mmCIF file of C-alpha atoms and ligand atoms in Angstrom:
data_model
loop_
_atom_site.group_PDB
_atom_site.id
_atom_site.type_symbol
_atom_site.label_atom_id
_atom_site.label_comp_id
_atom_site.label_asym_id
_atom_site.label_seq_id
_atom_site.Cartn_x
_atom_site.Cartn_y
_atom_site.Cartn_z
ATOM 1 C CA UNK A 1 120.568 121.491 77.217
ATOM 2 C CA UNK A 2 120.223 117.274 76.930
ATOM 3 C CA UNK A 3 116.915 115.650 79.177
ATOM 4 C CA UNK A 4 120.349 113.878 81.470
ATOM 5 C CA UNK A 5 120.831 117.393 82.756
ATOM 6 C CA UNK A 6 117.657 117.181 84.372
ATOM 7 C CA UNK A 7 117.725 113.733 85.696
ATOM 8 C CA UNK A 8 121.004 114.853 87.234
ATOM 9 C CA UNK A 9 120.013 118.425 88.876
ATOM 10 C CA UNK A 10 117.552 116.308 90.766
ATOM 11 C CA UNK A 11 119.651 114.224 91.559
ATOM 12 C CA UNK A 12 121.589 117.014 93.939
ATOM 13 C CA UNK A 13 118.435 118.835 94.650
ATOM 14 C CA UNK A 14 117.375 115.450 96.365
ATOM 15 C CA UNK A 15 120.909 115.372 98.210
ATOM 16 C CA UNK A 16 119.862 118.768 99.100
ATOM 17 C CA UNK A 17 122.385 120.384 97.375
ATOM 18 C CA UNK A 18 121.384 123.371 95.496
ATOM 19 C CA UNK A 19 123.959 125.183 94.911
ATOM 20 C CA UNK A 20 124.765 125.092 91.165
ATOM 21 C CA UNK A 21 128.034 125.282 91.367
ATOM 22 C CA UNK A 22 127.775 122.059 94.195
ATOM 23 C CA UNK A 23 126.978 120.210 91.067
ATOM 24 C CA UNK A 24 130.314 118.596 90.467
ATOM 25 C CA UNK A 25 128.574 116.878 87.153
ATOM 26 C CA UNK A 26 127.123 120.279 84.718
ATOM 27 C CA UNK A 27 129.546 121.591 83.072
ATOM 28 C CA UNK A 28 130.461 125.274 83.975
ATOM 29 C CA UNK A 29 127.982 127.176 81.760
ATOM 30 C CA UNK A 30 125.469 125.200 83.122
ATOM 31 C CA UNK A 31 126.233 126.035 86.225
ATOM 32 C CA UNK A 32 126.540 129.493 85.454
ATOM 33 C CA UNK A 33 123.528 129.270 83.966
ATOM 34 C CA UNK A 34 121.636 127.862 86.560
ATOM 35 C CA UNK A 35 123.161 130.967 89.081
ATOM 36 C CA UNK A 36 121.715 133.407 87.009
ATOM 37 C CA UNK A 37 119.118 131.967 86.761
ATOM 38 C CA UNK A 38 117.828 129.316 89.071
ATOM 39 C CA UNK A 39 115.801 130.508 92.266
ATOM 40 C CA UNK A 40 116.204 126.942 94.531
ATOM 41 C CA UNK A 41 116.290 128.671 97.793
ATOM 42 C CA UNK A 42 113.331 129.482 99.231
ATOM 43 C CA UNK A 43 114.486 129.496 102.388
ATOM 44 C CA UNK A 44 117.188 130.983 104.320
ATOM 45 C CA UNK A 45 118.392 129.182 107.976
ATOM 46 C CA UNK A 46 118.201 131.882 110.432
ATOM 47 C CA UNK A 47 119.286 130.006 113.214
ATOM 48 C CA UNK A 48 120.626 126.095 113.993
ATOM 49 C CA UNK A 49 120.797 124.261 117.612
ATOM 50 C CA UNK A 50 122.419 121.027 118.694
ATOM 51 C CA UNK A 51 121.492 119.583 121.550
ATOM 52 C CA UNK A 52 123.567 116.922 123.146
ATOM 53 C CA UNK A 53 120.951 114.066 122.112
ATOM 54 C CA UNK A 54 121.472 114.463 118.197
ATOM 55 C CA UNK A 55 118.512 116.273 118.028
ATOM 56 C CA UNK A 56 118.561 119.537 116.040
ATOM 57 C CA UNK A 57 116.489 122.677 115.613
ATOM 58 C CA UNK A 58 116.676 125.281 112.909
ATOM 59 C CA UNK A 59 114.729 127.728 112.229
ATOM 60 C CA UNK A 60 113.952 129.548 108.282
ATOM 61 C CA UNK A 61 113.365 132.991 107.391
ATOM 62 C CA UNK A 62 111.029 132.885 104.036
ATOM 63 C CA UNK A 63 111.931 134.518 101.015
ATOM 64 C CA UNK A 64 108.617 135.250 99.378
ATOM 65 C CA UNK A 65 106.964 138.268 99.162
ATOM 66 C CA UNK A 66 105.158 139.378 101.536
ATOM 67 C CA UNK A 67 105.890 136.738 104.090
ATOM 68 C CA UNK A 68 109.884 137.734 103.595
ATOM 69 C CA UNK A 69 111.513 137.445 106.985
ATOM 70 C CA UNK A 70 108.826 135.728 108.623
ATOM 71 C CA UNK A 71 109.649 131.907 110.085
ATOM 72 C CA UNK A 72 109.165 128.272 110.498
ATOM 73 C CA UNK A 73 110.904 125.678 112.796
ATOM 74 C CA UNK A 74 111.486 122.718 111.478
ATOM 75 C CA UNK A 75 113.420 119.244 113.464
ATOM 76 C CA UNK A 76 116.066 116.328 112.549
ATOM 77 C CA UNK A 77 115.411 113.627 115.319
ATOM 78 C CA UNK A 78 117.280 110.609 115.189
ATOM 79 C CA UNK A 79 118.294 108.069 116.586
ATOM 80 C CA UNK A 80 119.509 104.127 116.574
ATOM 81 C CA UNK A 81 117.628 103.174 113.350
ATOM 82 C CA UNK A 82 116.137 105.892 111.817
ATOM 83 C CA UNK A 83 116.430 109.926 110.805
ATOM 84 C CA UNK A 84 113.247 112.325 111.775
ATOM 85 C CA UNK A 85 112.787 115.495 109.526
ATOM 86 C CA UNK A 86 109.240 117.233 111.366
ATOM 87 C CA UNK A 87 108.608 119.645 109.508
ATOM 88 C CA UNK A 88 106.066 122.680 109.088
ATOM 89 C CA UNK A 89 102.694 123.203 107.481
ATOM 90 C CA UNK A 90 102.149 126.370 108.266
ATOM 91 C CA UNK A 91 103.196 130.002 110.608
ATOM 92 C CA UNK A 92 101.505 129.914 113.385
ATOM 93 C CA UNK A 93 98.686 127.283 113.446
ATOM 94 C CA UNK A 94 94.908 128.515 113.924
ATOM 95 C CA UNK A 95 93.313 126.046 116.147
ATOM 96 C CA UNK A 96 94.561 127.425 119.126
ATOM 97 C CA UNK A 97 95.372 123.825 121.515
ATOM 98 C CA UNK A 98 96.488 125.310 124.792
ATOM 99 C CA UNK A 99 99.456 122.802 125.300
ATOM 100 C CA UNK A 100 100.534 123.602 122.638
ATOM 101 C CA UNK A 101 103.471 126.528 121.802
ATOM 102 C CA UNK A 102 102.595 126.943 118.349
ATOM 103 C CA UNK A 103 99.092 127.545 119.105
ATOM 104 C CA UNK A 104 99.737 130.851 121.242
ATOM 105 C CA UNK A 105 101.535 132.735 118.288
ATOM 106 C CA UNK A 106 99.374 134.199 115.868
ATOM 107 C CA UNK A 107 98.789 132.654 112.823
ATOM 108 C CA UNK A 108 101.089 134.458 109.370
ATOM 109 C CA UNK A 109 99.609 132.097 106.876
ATOM 110 C CA UNK A 110 99.984 128.436 104.882
ATOM 111 C CA UNK A 111 103.350 128.449 103.357
ATOM 112 C CA UNK A 112 103.782 126.463 100.203
ATOM 113 C CA UNK A 113 105.235 123.007 98.613
ATOM 114 C CA UNK A 114 108.483 124.493 97.597
ATOM 115 C CA UNK A 115 108.963 125.871 101.585
ATOM 116 C CA UNK A 116 107.616 122.427 102.776
ATOM 117 C CA UNK A 117 110.125 120.605 101.059
ATOM 118 C CA UNK A 118 112.839 123.415 100.958
ATOM 119 C CA UNK A 119 112.957 121.847 104.692
ATOM 120 C CA UNK A 120 113.644 118.457 104.251
ATOM 121 C CA UNK A 121 116.346 119.573 102.192
ATOM 122 C CA UNK A 122 118.211 122.498 104.177
ATOM 123 C CA UNK A 123 118.416 119.687 107.124
ATOM 124 C CA UNK A 124 120.022 116.744 104.372
ATOM 125 C CA UNK A 125 122.248 119.924 103.538
ATOM 126 C CA UNK A 126 123.758 120.230 106.761
ATOM 127 C CA UNK A 127 123.865 116.713 107.800
ATOM 128 C CA UNK A 128 126.370 116.286 104.904
ATOM 129 C CA UNK A 129 127.682 119.027 106.099
ATOM 130 C CA UNK A 130 128.005 118.498 109.259
ATOM 131 C CA UNK A 131 127.834 115.258 109.872
ATOM 132 C CA UNK A 132 126.335 113.698 113.667
ATOM 133 C CA UNK A 133 129.384 112.937 115.871
ATOM 134 C CA UNK A 134 129.968 109.102 115.493
ATOM 135 C CA UNK A 135 130.135 108.461 119.619
ATOM 136 C CA UNK A 136 126.109 109.310 119.447
ATOM 137 C CA UNK A 137 126.317 106.041 117.536
ATOM 138 C CA UNK A 138 122.727 107.775 116.156
ATOM 139 C CA UNK A 139 121.530 107.225 112.123
ATOM 140 C CA UNK A 140 122.645 110.321 110.940
ATOM 141 C CA UNK A 141 120.125 110.544 107.268
ATOM 142 C CA UNK A 142 117.123 111.894 107.131
ATOM 143 C CA UNK A 143 114.719 108.376 106.306
ATOM 144 C CA UNK A 144 112.297 109.310 107.996
ATOM 145 C CA UNK A 145 109.463 112.172 107.578
ATOM 146 C CA UNK A 146 106.409 113.781 109.763
ATOM 147 C CA UNK A 147 104.282 116.353 109.108
ATOM 148 C CA UNK A 148 104.489 117.621 112.861
ATOM 149 C CA UNK A 149 105.870 120.627 113.194
ATOM 150 C CA UNK A 150 103.551 124.085 113.236
ATOM 151 C CA UNK A 151 100.910 124.153 112.005
ATOM 152 C CA UNK A 152 97.654 121.891 110.741
ATOM 153 C CA UNK A 153 98.552 120.045 107.719
ATOM 154 C CA UNK A 154 95.247 119.322 106.615
ATOM 155 C CA UNK A 155 94.501 123.355 106.653
ATOM 156 C CA UNK A 156 96.804 123.823 104.022
ATOM 157 C CA UNK A 157 95.427 120.582 102.361
ATOM 158 C CA UNK A 158 97.190 121.867 98.736
ATOM 159 C CA UNK A 159 101.048 122.649 99.307
ATOM 160 C CA UNK A 160 100.391 119.271 101.455
ATOM 161 C CA UNK A 161 99.970 116.997 98.783
ATOM 162 C CA UNK A 162 102.199 119.104 96.283
ATOM 163 C CA UNK A 163 104.838 118.358 98.561
ATOM 164 C CA UNK A 164 104.167 114.916 99.106
ATOM 165 C CA UNK A 165 103.886 114.332 95.827
ATOM 166 C CA UNK A 166 107.799 115.166 95.169
ATOM 167 C CA UNK A 167 108.098 113.458 98.870
ATOM 168 C CA UNK A 168 106.752 109.748 97.137
ATOM 169 C CA UNK A 169 107.858 110.361 93.513
ATOM 170 C CA UNK A 170 110.400 108.861 91.984
ATOM 171 C CA UNK A 171 112.346 111.566 90.450
ATOM 172 C CA UNK A 172 111.561 113.352 93.711
ATOM 173 C CA UNK A 173 112.768 112.419 97.320
ATOM 174 C CA UNK A 174 111.674 108.818 96.371
ATOM 175 C CA UNK A 175 110.175 107.710 100.016
ATOM 176 C CA UNK A 176 108.188 105.542 100.764
ATOM 177 C CA UNK A 177 104.733 106.095 102.386
ATOM 178 C CA UNK A 178 105.642 104.425 105.287
ATOM 179 C CA UNK A 179 108.125 106.753 106.177
ATOM 180 C CA UNK A 180 106.017 109.439 105.836
ATOM 181 C CA UNK A 181 103.106 110.763 108.533
ATOM 182 C CA UNK A 182 101.096 113.269 108.631
ATOM 183 C CA UNK A 183 99.477 114.314 112.204
ATOM 184 C CA UNK A 184 96.497 116.127 112.903
ATOM 185 C CA UNK A 185 94.340 117.451 115.054
ATOM 186 C CA UNK A 186 91.674 114.940 113.340
ATOM 187 C CA UNK A 187 89.681 117.166 111.088
ATOM 188 C CA UNK A 188 87.416 114.530 109.360
ATOM 189 C CA UNK A 189 86.956 115.768 105.699
ATOM 190 C CA UNK A 190 90.341 116.196 104.659
ATOM 191 C CA UNK A 191 91.553 112.742 107.048
ATOM 192 C CA UNK A 192 88.874 111.134 104.814
ATOM 193 C CA UNK A 193 90.239 113.131 101.342
ATOM 194 C CA UNK A 194 93.778 111.852 102.601
ATOM 195 C CA UNK A 195 92.618 108.520 103.199
ATOM 196 C CA UNK A 196 91.208 108.383 98.837
ATOM 197 C CA UNK A 197 93.997 109.931 97.265
ATOM 198 C CA UNK A 198 97.732 109.827 99.592
ATOM 199 C CA UNK A 199 97.064 107.103 102.238
ATOM 200 C CA UNK A 200 100.217 107.335 103.936
ATOM 201 C CA UNK A 201 100.871 107.198 107.799
ATOM 202 C CA UNK A 202 98.156 109.208 109.478
ATOM 203 C CA UNK A 203 99.046 110.560 113.283
ATOM 204 C CA UNK A 204 96.238 111.890 115.265
ATOM 205 C CA UNK A 205 96.051 114.554 118.154
ATOM 206 C CA UNK A 206 93.925 113.171 120.662
ATOM 207 C CA UNK A 207 95.224 114.349 124.200
ATOM 208 C CA UNK A 208 91.277 113.513 125.355
ATOM 209 C CA UNK A 209 89.198 110.679 124.965
ATOM 210 C CA UNK A 210 86.218 112.737 126.671
ATOM 211 C CA UNK A 211 84.661 115.197 124.443
ATOM 212 C CA UNK A 212 84.746 117.818 126.973
ATOM 213 C CA UNK A 213 87.709 117.855 127.924
ATOM 214 C CA UNK A 214 88.516 117.753 124.565
ATOM 215 C CA UNK A 215 86.854 120.756 123.791
ATOM 216 C CA UNK A 216 89.044 122.501 125.504
ATOM 217 C CA UNK A 217 92.361 120.476 124.662
ATOM 218 C CA UNK A 218 91.426 120.183 121.170
ATOM 219 C CA UNK A 219 89.316 122.916 120.653
ATOM 220 C CA UNK A 220 88.512 121.831 116.575
ATOM 221 C CA UNK A 221 86.743 119.055 118.625
ATOM 222 C CA UNK A 222 83.476 120.802 118.950
ATOM 223 C CA UNK A 223 83.335 121.392 115.255
ATOM 224 C CA UNK A 224 84.377 117.034 114.429
ATOM 225 C CA UNK A 225 83.689 115.070 118.436
ATOM 226 C CA UNK A 226 84.811 112.446 119.030
ATOM 227 C CA UNK A 227 82.148 109.577 117.528
ATOM 228 C CA UNK A 228 83.179 111.607 114.169
ATOM 229 C CA UNK A 229 86.109 111.094 114.142
ATOM 230 C CA UNK A 230 85.759 107.294 115.758
ATOM 231 C CA UNK A 231 84.554 106.656 111.839
ATOM 232 C CA UNK A 232 86.248 108.296 110.332
ATOM 233 C CA UNK A 233 89.105 106.949 112.326
ATOM 234 C CA UNK A 234 87.757 103.668 111.154
ATOM 235 C CA UNK A 235 87.534 104.041 107.473
ATOM 236 C CA UNK A 236 91.174 105.402 106.605
ATOM 237 C CA UNK A 237 92.879 102.522 104.663
ATOM 238 C CA UNK A 238 95.740 100.671 106.226
ATOM 239 C CA UNK A 239 97.906 98.323 104.874
ATOM 240 C CA UNK A 240 98.521 95.294 106.420
ATOM 241 C CA UNK A 241 100.754 95.236 109.564
ATOM 242 C CA UNK A 242 99.916 99.375 109.972
ATOM 243 C CA UNK A 243 98.211 101.273 112.411
ATOM 244 C CA UNK A 244 97.204 104.571 113.500
ATOM 245 C CA UNK A 245 98.796 106.554 115.981
ATOM 246 C CA UNK A 246 96.901 108.355 118.232
ATOM 247 C CA UNK A 247 99.041 111.064 119.798
ATOM 248 C CA UNK A 248 98.164 111.810 124.024
ATOM 249 C CA UNK A 249 100.622 114.507 125.995
ATOM 250 C CA UNK A 250 100.098 113.168 129.354
ATOM 251 C CA UNK A 251 99.490 116.449 131.354
ATOM 252 C CA UNK A 252 99.191 116.776 135.361
ATOM 253 C CA UNK A 253 95.835 115.975 136.409
ATOM 254 C CA UNK A 254 94.404 117.167 133.398
ATOM 255 C CA UNK A 255 94.355 113.984 131.095
ATOM 256 C CA UNK A 256 96.156 111.358 133.379
ATOM 257 C CA UNK A 257 93.220 110.507 135.633
ATOM 258 C CA UNK A 258 92.015 107.037 135.977
ATOM 259 C CA UNK A 259 88.866 108.143 134.866
ATOM 260 C CA UNK A 260 90.930 109.521 131.218
ATOM 261 C CA UNK A 261 92.555 105.947 130.996
ATOM 262 C CA UNK A 262 88.965 104.458 130.876
ATOM 263 C CA UNK A 263 87.807 107.089 128.081
ATOM 264 C CA UNK A 264 90.585 106.244 126.246
ATOM 265 C CA UNK A 265 90.334 102.543 126.104
ATOM 266 C CA UNK A 266 87.013 102.492 125.363
ATOM 267 C CA UNK A 267 88.061 104.747 122.377
ATOM 268 C CA UNK A 268 90.841 103.191 121.059
ATOM 269 C CA UNK A 269 90.244 100.604 118.248
ATOM 270 C CA UNK A 270 93.788 98.302 119.456
ATOM 271 C CA UNK A 271 93.386 96.748 115.810
ATOM 272 C CA UNK A 272 93.851 99.435 114.333
ATOM 273 C CA UNK A 273 95.885 101.437 116.375
ATOM 274 C CA UNK A 274 98.043 102.552 119.205
ATOM 275 C CA UNK A 275 98.752 105.064 121.467
ATOM 276 C CA UNK A 276 101.704 107.467 121.731
ATOM 277 C CA UNK A 277 102.116 108.853 125.094
ATOM 278 C CA UNK A 278 104.256 112.068 124.508
ATOM 279 C CA UNK A 279 106.241 113.617 127.867
ATOM 280 C CA UNK A 280 104.628 117.315 127.921
ATOM 281 C CA UNK A 281 107.916 119.735 127.012
ATOM 282 C CA UNK A 282 106.836 122.210 128.516
ATOM 283 C CA UNK A 283 107.519 126.132 127.681
ATOM 284 C CA UNK A 284 108.033 129.533 129.851
ATOM 285 C CA UNK A 285 104.155 130.963 130.445
ATOM 286 C CA UNK A 286 102.870 127.236 129.552
ATOM 287 C CA UNK A 287 99.445 127.010 131.884
ATOM 288 C CA UNK A 288 100.002 123.675 132.183
ATOM 289 C CA UNK A 289 102.805 120.896 133.657
ATOM 290 C CA UNK A 290 104.330 117.418 132.061
ATOM 291 C CA UNK A 291 102.961 113.916 134.334
ATOM 292 C CA UNK A 292 105.282 113.001 136.022
ATOM 293 C CA UNK A 293 107.016 110.366 134.514
ATOM 294 C CA UNK A 294 106.437 107.176 137.366
ATOM 295 C CA UNK A 295 103.368 108.024 136.621
ATOM 296 C CA UNK A 296 103.145 108.272 132.305
ATOM 297 C CA UNK A 297 104.911 104.503 132.983
ATOM 298 C CA UNK A 298 101.797 103.573 134.884
ATOM 299 C CA UNK A 299 99.692 104.975 132.493
ATOM 300 C CA UNK A 300 101.013 102.847 130.249
ATOM 301 C CA UNK A 301 101.263 99.672 131.835
ATOM 302 C CA UNK A 302 97.788 99.796 132.167
ATOM 303 C CA UNK A 303 96.421 100.567 129.047
ATOM 304 C CA UNK A 304 99.126 97.863 127.642
ATOM 305 C CA UNK A 305 97.793 95.612 130.204
ATOM 306 C CA UNK A 306 94.168 96.679 128.482
ATOM 307 C CA UNK A 307 95.379 95.113 125.751
ATOM 308 C CA UNK A 308 96.394 98.643 123.468
ATOM 309 C CA UNK A 309 99.856 99.526 122.175
ATOM 310 C CA UNK A 310 101.579 102.164 123.421
ATOM 311 C CA UNK A 311 104.617 103.248 123.817
ATOM 312 C CA UNK A 312 106.454 106.025 125.667
ATOM 313 C CA UNK A 313 107.677 109.119 123.213
ATOM 314 C CA UNK A 314 110.763 110.116 124.515
ATOM 315 C CA UNK A 315 110.962 114.313 124.767
ATOM 316 C CA UNK A 316 114.286 115.084 122.950
ATOM 317 C CA UNK A 317 116.057 117.924 122.358
ATOM 318 C CA UNK A 318 114.794 120.166 125.858
ATOM 319 C CA UNK A 319 118.233 121.747 125.417
ATOM 320 C CA UNK A 320 117.620 123.236 122.658
ATOM 321 C CA UNK A 321 114.013 123.988 123.234
ATOM 322 C CA UNK A 322 112.356 121.525 120.658
ATOM 323 C CA UNK A 323 108.619 121.218 121.532
ATOM 324 C CA UNK A 324 107.161 122.926 118.351
ATOM 325 C CA UNK A 325 107.290 126.995 118.055
ATOM 326 C CA UNK A 326 109.565 127.194 120.897
ATOM 327 C CA UNK A 327 112.461 128.182 118.919
ATOM 328 C CA UNK A 328 110.365 130.851 117.060
ATOM 329 C CA UNK A 329 109.226 132.320 120.247
ATOM 330 C CA UNK A 330 112.786 132.905 121.742
ATOM 331 C CA UNK A 331 113.859 134.501 117.968
ATOM 332 C CA UNK A 332 111.488 136.721 117.838
ATOM 333 C CA UNK A 333 111.386 139.965 119.379
ATOM 334 C CA UNK A 334 107.702 141.002 119.630
ATOM 335 C CA UNK A 335 107.374 137.210 121.596
ATOM 336 C CA UNK A 336 110.034 138.246 123.253
ATOM 337 C CA UNK A 337 109.186 140.908 124.982
ATOM 338 C CA UNK A 338 105.823 139.360 125.461
ATOM 339 C CA UNK A 339 107.277 136.606 128.153
HETATM 340 S S1 SF4 B 1 98.738 120.920 118.413
HETATM 341 FE FE1 SF4 B 1 98.355 120.940 116.176
HETATM 342 S S2 SF4 B 1 96.699 122.058 115.255
HETATM 343 FE FE2 SF4 B 1 96.769 122.248 117.736
HETATM 344 S S3 SF4 B 1 97.968 124.242 117.937
HETATM 345 FE FE3 SF4 B 1 99.548 123.031 117.894
HETATM 346 S S4 SF4 B 1 99.911 123.079 115.902
HETATM 347 FE FE4 SF4 B 1 97.896 123.428 115.526
#
């Protein structure tokens, strides 16, 4: 085939169209050949849920042996200016953060780069077929990607780097590094490698700036305590006017006290970091409650008074179980029995 055919096929793929018969500028015989020979469906959509606020949650099943039928989730979160896809990098997670629903589920393996990219493409395709209602006045296209779904992306480095190459390259989805964020629980050597190889936006699941409490909330802290994490964040390459996000899920009576605030102020480097306070999205059987909204606002104001940029992340898609791991649990018969 002439080279330009490859470009045409990639252009369709990058739009989220992977069915050859829909690739209208290809000759019929090529469409048929692709249909017979090309495998471009590493995931099957099992379930889709749409929230009143425009958030959409997708549950996909893998089609690769020996993982056929194992499930991962992805979420589309639109706001007025951007459409963010939150993707999964593993089936479950081994890191066992006790407030996280994915952490309570069995770890079933890493997913590969095709399965990571397929989440984005399937959501692009869905948005073409079923656009957001215009009454919502939200950004209805994929503009940003966050590795913040199920799993610890830096525990699956090989697939994550391969997927980043596709997201960032010209022949791929051609996204700017500024539009791609990876969220990690704090694997220090891996963060260093990310900074050297592909310095995209970085978010850290901090959740406490006190080693004793963080050892419980984010158990990887026992291996890479706050002091190591602090030095690692100081080294991470940051383009001008960019910052690292410290994520802090607010748990009532656990990490929202005055002493927690003081530790957080002490840990944060305001020149390089900002804090994203997250309203806890409770799930059935969760041992934690979310901090009440008023208190959460007070916490944010106190941080701002101390010269730290703090934002509140609205809890999105609560009516569709949009917190990480919830849809899979509600769909997986073993998890339903367990409840
Ligand atoms: S918060 Fe992230 S690292 Fe911790 S258990 Fe959940 S998915 Fe794993």
